[in-house]
Amino acid sequence: MHDAEGIGKLSHSLKLSSIDFATVDAVFFCGGHGTCVDFSENADVKNAVETMYAARKVVAAVCHGPTALPQCKKPDGTPLVKDKVVTGFKDSEEIAVNLQDVVPFMLEAKLKEMGGKYESADDWNSKVCVDGNLVTGQNPQSSEACAAAVISVLSS
């Protein structure tokens, strides 16, 4: 990390609620178990996702980042993930790390419950789904490919 400007931006990040989404092309929700609490049932996250999605801008999430999605709706009021090809941390991966009783919901099951067309690779293998302007990655191993998919969508 020899990028002083980049480190400065990371050290002084903006609150999600302060961002003018008209000025950005994508939002990317990284994972980690903390996001299970921080992203689900969060009005600022919900607003960011719904605003970006409705504007046909890229909404991306990897690993546990897709916990941001079940609370969100499309402009027509249906669940954001309904009929969308998506992925996120697999239920079997959650069980493997023995945190199935800690997370607010099992992500794979929740995405399916919301009508998402859930796809996955074998546990701990990379998997990315792109469905229009929605980009999702399965697990930490998917982070690089998920970021590359976002760049690809933005470049097209």
PDB file of N, CA and C in Angstrom, residues 53 88 119:
ATOM      1  N   TYR A  53     -29.647   0.914  -7.696  1.00  0.00           N
ATOM      2  CA  TYR A  53     -30.296  -0.064  -8.571  1.00  0.00           C
ATOM      3  C   TYR A  53     -31.326   0.619  -9.470  1.00  0.00           C
ATOM      4  N   GLY A  88     -23.783 -15.604  -2.688  1.00  0.00           N
ATOM      5  CA  GLY A  88     -23.338 -15.034  -1.422  1.00  0.00           C
ATOM      6  C   GLY A  88     -22.826 -16.190  -0.582  1.00  0.00           C
ATOM      7  N   GLU A 119     -26.946 -19.317  -7.066  1.00  0.00           N
ATOM      8  CA  GLU A 119     -25.966 -20.221  -7.661  1.00  0.00           C
ATOM      9  C   GLU A 119     -24.727 -20.226  -6.779  1.00  0.00           C
TER      10      GLU A 119
END
